[in-house]
Coordinates of C-alpha atoms and ligand atoms in Angstrom, one line a residue:
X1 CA -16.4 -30.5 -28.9
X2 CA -14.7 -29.5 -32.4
X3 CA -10.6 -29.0 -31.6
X4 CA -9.0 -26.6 -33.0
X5 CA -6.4 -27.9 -35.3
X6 CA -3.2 -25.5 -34.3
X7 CA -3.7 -24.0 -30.9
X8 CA -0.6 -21.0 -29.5
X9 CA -0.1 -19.8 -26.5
X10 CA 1.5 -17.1 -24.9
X11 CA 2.6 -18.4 -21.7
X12 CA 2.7 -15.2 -19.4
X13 CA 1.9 -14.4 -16.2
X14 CA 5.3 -16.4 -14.0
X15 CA 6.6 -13.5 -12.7
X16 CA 3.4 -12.5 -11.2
X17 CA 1.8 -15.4 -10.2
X18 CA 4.9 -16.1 -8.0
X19 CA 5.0 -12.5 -6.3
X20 CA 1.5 -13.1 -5.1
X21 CA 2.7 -16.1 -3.5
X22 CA 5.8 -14.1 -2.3
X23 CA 8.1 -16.0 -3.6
X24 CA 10.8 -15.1 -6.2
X25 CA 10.1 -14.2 -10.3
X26 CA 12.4 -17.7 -10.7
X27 CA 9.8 -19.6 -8.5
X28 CA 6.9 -18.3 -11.4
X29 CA 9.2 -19.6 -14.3
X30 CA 10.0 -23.3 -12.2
X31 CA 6.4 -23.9 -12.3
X32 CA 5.9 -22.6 -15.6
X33 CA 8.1 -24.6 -16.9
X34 CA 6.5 -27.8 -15.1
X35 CA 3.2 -26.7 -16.9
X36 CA 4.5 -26.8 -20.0
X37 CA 5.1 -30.7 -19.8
X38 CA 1.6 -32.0 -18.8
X39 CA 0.5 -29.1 -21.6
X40 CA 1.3 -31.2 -24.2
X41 CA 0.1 -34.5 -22.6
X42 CA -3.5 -32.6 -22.3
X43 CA -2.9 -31.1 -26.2
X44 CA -2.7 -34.8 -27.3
X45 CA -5.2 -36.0 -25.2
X46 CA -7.3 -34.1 -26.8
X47 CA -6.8 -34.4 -30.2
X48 CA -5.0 -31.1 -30.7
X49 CA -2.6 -31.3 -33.8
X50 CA -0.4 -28.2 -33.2
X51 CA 0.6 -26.3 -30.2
X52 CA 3.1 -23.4 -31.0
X53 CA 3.8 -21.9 -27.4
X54 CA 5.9 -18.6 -26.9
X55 CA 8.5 -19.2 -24.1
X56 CA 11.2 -16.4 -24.8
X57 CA 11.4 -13.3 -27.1
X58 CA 13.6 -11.3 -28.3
X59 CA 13.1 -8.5 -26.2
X60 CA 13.2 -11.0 -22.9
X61 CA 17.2 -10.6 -23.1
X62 CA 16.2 -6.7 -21.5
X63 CA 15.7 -8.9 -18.3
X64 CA 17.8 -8.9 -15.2
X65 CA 20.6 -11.3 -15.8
X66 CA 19.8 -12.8 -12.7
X67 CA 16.2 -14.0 -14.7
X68 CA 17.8 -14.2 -17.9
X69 CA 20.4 -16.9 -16.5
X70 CA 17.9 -18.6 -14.4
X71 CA 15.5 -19.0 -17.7
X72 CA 18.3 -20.5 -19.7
X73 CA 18.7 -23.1 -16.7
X74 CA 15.5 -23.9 -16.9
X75 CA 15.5 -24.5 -20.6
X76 CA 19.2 -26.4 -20.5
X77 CA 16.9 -29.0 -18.2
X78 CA 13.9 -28.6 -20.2
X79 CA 15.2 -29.5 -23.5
X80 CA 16.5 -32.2 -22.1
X81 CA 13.6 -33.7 -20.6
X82 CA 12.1 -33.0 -23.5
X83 CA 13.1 -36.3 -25.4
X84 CA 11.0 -38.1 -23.3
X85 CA 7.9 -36.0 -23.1
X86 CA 8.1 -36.6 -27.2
X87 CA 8.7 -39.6 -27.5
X88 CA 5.6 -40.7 -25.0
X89 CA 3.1 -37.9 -27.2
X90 CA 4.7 -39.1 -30.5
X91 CA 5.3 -35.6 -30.6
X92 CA 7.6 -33.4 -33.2
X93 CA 9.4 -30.5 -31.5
X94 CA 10.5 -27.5 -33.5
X95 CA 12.2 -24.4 -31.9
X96 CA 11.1 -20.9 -33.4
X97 CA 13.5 -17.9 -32.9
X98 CA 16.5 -17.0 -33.9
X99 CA 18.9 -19.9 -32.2
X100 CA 22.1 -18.7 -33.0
X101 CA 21.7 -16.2 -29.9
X102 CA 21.9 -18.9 -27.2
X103 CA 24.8 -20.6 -25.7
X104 CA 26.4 -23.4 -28.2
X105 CA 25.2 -26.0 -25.8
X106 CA 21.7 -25.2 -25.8
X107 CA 21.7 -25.1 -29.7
X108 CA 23.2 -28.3 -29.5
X109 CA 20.2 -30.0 -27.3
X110 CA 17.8 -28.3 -29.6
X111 CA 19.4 -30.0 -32.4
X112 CA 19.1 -33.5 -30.6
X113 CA 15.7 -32.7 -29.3
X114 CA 14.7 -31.7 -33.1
X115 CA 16.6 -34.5 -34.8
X116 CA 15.3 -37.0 -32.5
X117 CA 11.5 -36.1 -32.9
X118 CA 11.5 -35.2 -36.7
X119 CA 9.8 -38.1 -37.7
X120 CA 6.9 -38.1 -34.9
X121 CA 3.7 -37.0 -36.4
X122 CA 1.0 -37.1 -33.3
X123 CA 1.4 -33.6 -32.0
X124 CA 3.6 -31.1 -33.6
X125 CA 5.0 -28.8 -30.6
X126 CA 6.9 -25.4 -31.6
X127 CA 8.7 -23.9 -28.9
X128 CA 9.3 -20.2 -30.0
X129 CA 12.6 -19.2 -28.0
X130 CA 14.5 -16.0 -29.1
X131 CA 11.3 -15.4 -31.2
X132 CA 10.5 -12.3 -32.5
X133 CA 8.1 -11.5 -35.1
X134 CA 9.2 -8.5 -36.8
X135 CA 12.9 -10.3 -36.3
X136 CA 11.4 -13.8 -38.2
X137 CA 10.4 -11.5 -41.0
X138 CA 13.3 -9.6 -41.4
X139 CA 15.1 -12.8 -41.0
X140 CA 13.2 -14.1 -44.1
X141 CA 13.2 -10.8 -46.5
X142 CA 17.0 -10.7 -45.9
X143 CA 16.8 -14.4 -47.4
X144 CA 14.3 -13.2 -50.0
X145 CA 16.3 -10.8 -51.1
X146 CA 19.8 -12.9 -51.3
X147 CA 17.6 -15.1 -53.6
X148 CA 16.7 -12.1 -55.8
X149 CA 19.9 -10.6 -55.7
X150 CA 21.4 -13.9 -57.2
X151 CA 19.0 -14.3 -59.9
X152 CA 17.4 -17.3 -58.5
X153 CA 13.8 -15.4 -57.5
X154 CA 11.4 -12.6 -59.6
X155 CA 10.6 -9.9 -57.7
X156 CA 7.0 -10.3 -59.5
X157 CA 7.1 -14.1 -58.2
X158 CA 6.9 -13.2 -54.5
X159 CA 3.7 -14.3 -53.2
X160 CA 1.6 -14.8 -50.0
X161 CA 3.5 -18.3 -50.0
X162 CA 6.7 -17.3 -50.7
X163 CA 6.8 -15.1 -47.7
X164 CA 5.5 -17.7 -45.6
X165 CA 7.9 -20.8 -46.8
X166 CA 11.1 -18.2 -45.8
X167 CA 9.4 -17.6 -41.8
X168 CA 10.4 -19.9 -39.2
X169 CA 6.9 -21.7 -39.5
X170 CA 7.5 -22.6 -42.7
X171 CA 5.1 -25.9 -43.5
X172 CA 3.4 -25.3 -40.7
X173 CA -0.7 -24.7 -40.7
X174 CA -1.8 -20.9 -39.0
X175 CA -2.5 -21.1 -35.3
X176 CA -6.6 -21.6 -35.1
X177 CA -6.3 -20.4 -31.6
X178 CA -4.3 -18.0 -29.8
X179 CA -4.3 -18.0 -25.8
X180 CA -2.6 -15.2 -23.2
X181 CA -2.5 -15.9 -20.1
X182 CA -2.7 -13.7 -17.1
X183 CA -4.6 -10.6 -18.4
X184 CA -2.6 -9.0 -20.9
X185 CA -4.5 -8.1 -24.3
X186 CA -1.7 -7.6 -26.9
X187 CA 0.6 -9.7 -28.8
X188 CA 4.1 -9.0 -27.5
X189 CA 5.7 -9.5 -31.3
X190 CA 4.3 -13.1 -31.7
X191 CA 3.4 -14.6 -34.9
X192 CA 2.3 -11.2 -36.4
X193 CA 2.3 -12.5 -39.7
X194 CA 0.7 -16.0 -39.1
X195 CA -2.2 -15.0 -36.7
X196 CA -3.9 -13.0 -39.6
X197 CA -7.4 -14.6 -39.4
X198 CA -6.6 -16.6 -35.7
X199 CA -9.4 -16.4 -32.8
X200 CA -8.0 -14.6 -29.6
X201 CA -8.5 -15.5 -26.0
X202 CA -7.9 -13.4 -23.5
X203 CA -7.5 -15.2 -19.7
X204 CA -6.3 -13.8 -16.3
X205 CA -5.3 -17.5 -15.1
X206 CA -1.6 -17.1 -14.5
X207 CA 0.0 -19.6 -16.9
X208 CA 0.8 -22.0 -13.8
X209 CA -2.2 -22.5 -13.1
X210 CA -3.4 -22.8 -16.8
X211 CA -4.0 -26.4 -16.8
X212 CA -6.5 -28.8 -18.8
X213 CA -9.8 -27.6 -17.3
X214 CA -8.6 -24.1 -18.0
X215 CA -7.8 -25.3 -21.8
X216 CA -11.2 -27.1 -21.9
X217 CA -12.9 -24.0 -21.0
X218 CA -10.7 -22.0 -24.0
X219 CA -11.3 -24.6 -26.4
X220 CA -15.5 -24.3 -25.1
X221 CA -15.5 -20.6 -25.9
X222 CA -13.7 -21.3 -29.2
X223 CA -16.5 -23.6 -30.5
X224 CA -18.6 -20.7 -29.9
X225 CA -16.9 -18.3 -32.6
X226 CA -18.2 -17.9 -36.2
X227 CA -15.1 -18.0 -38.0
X228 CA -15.9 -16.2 -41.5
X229 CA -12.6 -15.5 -43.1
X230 CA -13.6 -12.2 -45.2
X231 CA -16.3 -14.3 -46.5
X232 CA -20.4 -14.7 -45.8
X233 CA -21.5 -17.3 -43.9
X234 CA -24.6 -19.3 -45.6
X235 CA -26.7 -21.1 -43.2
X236 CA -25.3 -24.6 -43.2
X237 CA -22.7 -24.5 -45.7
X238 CA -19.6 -23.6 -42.8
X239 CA -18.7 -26.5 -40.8
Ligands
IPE1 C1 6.1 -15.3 -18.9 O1 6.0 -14.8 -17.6 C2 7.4 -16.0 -19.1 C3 8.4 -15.3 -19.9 C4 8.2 -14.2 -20.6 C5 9.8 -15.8 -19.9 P1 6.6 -13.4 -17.2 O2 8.0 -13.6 -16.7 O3 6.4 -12.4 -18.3 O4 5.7 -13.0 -16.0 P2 5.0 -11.6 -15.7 O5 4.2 -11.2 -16.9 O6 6.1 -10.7 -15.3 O7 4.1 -11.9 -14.5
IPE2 C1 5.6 -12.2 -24.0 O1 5.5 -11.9 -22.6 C2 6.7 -13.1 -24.2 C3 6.6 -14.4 -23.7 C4 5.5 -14.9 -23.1 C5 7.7 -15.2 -23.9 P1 6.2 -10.6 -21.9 O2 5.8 -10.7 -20.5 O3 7.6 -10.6 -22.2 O4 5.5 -9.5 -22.7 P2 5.2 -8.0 -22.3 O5 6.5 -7.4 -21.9 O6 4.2 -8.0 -21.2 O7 4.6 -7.3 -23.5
MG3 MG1 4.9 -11.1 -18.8

């Protein structure tokens, strides 16, 4: 079975998945959350180079703040335990998102968590947190334009590449693979730029439930696609 090289996900479906189970929304995210560590034990395991996984956007802070404060609890412990779940997958962690929004403590575990895996190479994990697409891109024409302003960049210089080296994914490959979990078909403001030519799966597994056999099947389907790229595909000449 080919891999795909970078593989997203957005992680959805807590809230629901909990209520059916009457128990509360926080219930959904505790579980979640618990998925998202054997996730990237299963990602390695199977030869998956990137995982970019969307855990909290920008328009997430609408939320009660009831949810909103128990999702930053969650991610206090989470970046924590993160260390560990890097160190054991060899695994580089990056946080997508705007991180100046969260509390100076949790910027300050990200930093550990990304200061302490920068040099792992195995699996390349980005977390997008305070992510928002349209918000990345205005993000990165704001620095665009600071460069132009002080002489330093030609307007006529701005390429495809330039745009992408000043988004948050700067250096990192295009998802191959984009996932949703439980039953949603639209893209919630994630990686609008990046998932230009990306294969979509839809599922209506809840994301705690999404575990490797679930990801096996996703990945099967994914082998099935005739990725083409604009182009024509001549028998035998795509791998
Ligand atoms: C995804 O689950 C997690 C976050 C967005 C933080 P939801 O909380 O969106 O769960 P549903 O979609 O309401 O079931
Ligand atoms: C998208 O899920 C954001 C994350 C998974 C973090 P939402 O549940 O917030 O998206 P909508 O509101 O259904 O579009
Ligand atoms: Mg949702």
């Amino acid at each position: 079975m080919k891999v795909p090289n970078h593989v997203a996900i957005i992680l959805d479906g807590n809230g629901r998945w909990a209520k059916a189970k009457g128990m509360p929304r926080s219930y959904g995210h505790k579980k979640g959350c618990e998925n998202l560590e054997t996730i990237c034990d299963d990602m390695k395991e199977l030869g998956i180079k990137y995982l970019t996984v969307y855990a909290f956007s920008t328009e997430n802070w609408k939320r009660s703040k009831e949810e909103v404060g128990y999702l930053m609890t969650l991610f206090r412990g989470y970046l924590k335990k993160c260390i560990k779940i890097s160190e054991r997958n060899r695994m580089r962690v990056r946080i997508i998102g705007d991180k100046t929004g969260f509390d100076r403590d949790i910027q300050e575990s990200i930093q550990r968590l990304e200061e302490f895996s920068k040099d792992f190479d195995e699996l390349h994990f980005q977390i997008a947190l305070n992510y928002g697409s349209r918000d990345e891109i205005r993000r990165g024409v704001q620095k665009i334009a600071q460069k132009v302003q002080a002489g330093e960049l030609l307007p006529e210089d701005i390429s495809e590449s330039t745009i992408g080296d000043f988004l948050d994914t700067q250096g990192i490959p295009d998802p191959d693979f984009l996932i949703r979990t439980s039953g949603e078909q639209r893209l919630s403001n994630f990686l609008l730029w990046q998932l230009a030519y990306t294969e979509f799966y839809f599922t209506e597994v809840a994301w705690p439930d999404f575990h490797r056999k679930e990801l096996v099947k996703a990945i099967e389907k994914y082998n099935e696609r005739d990725r083409r790229y604009g182009g024509v595909k001549e028998e035998g000449a795509c791998s």
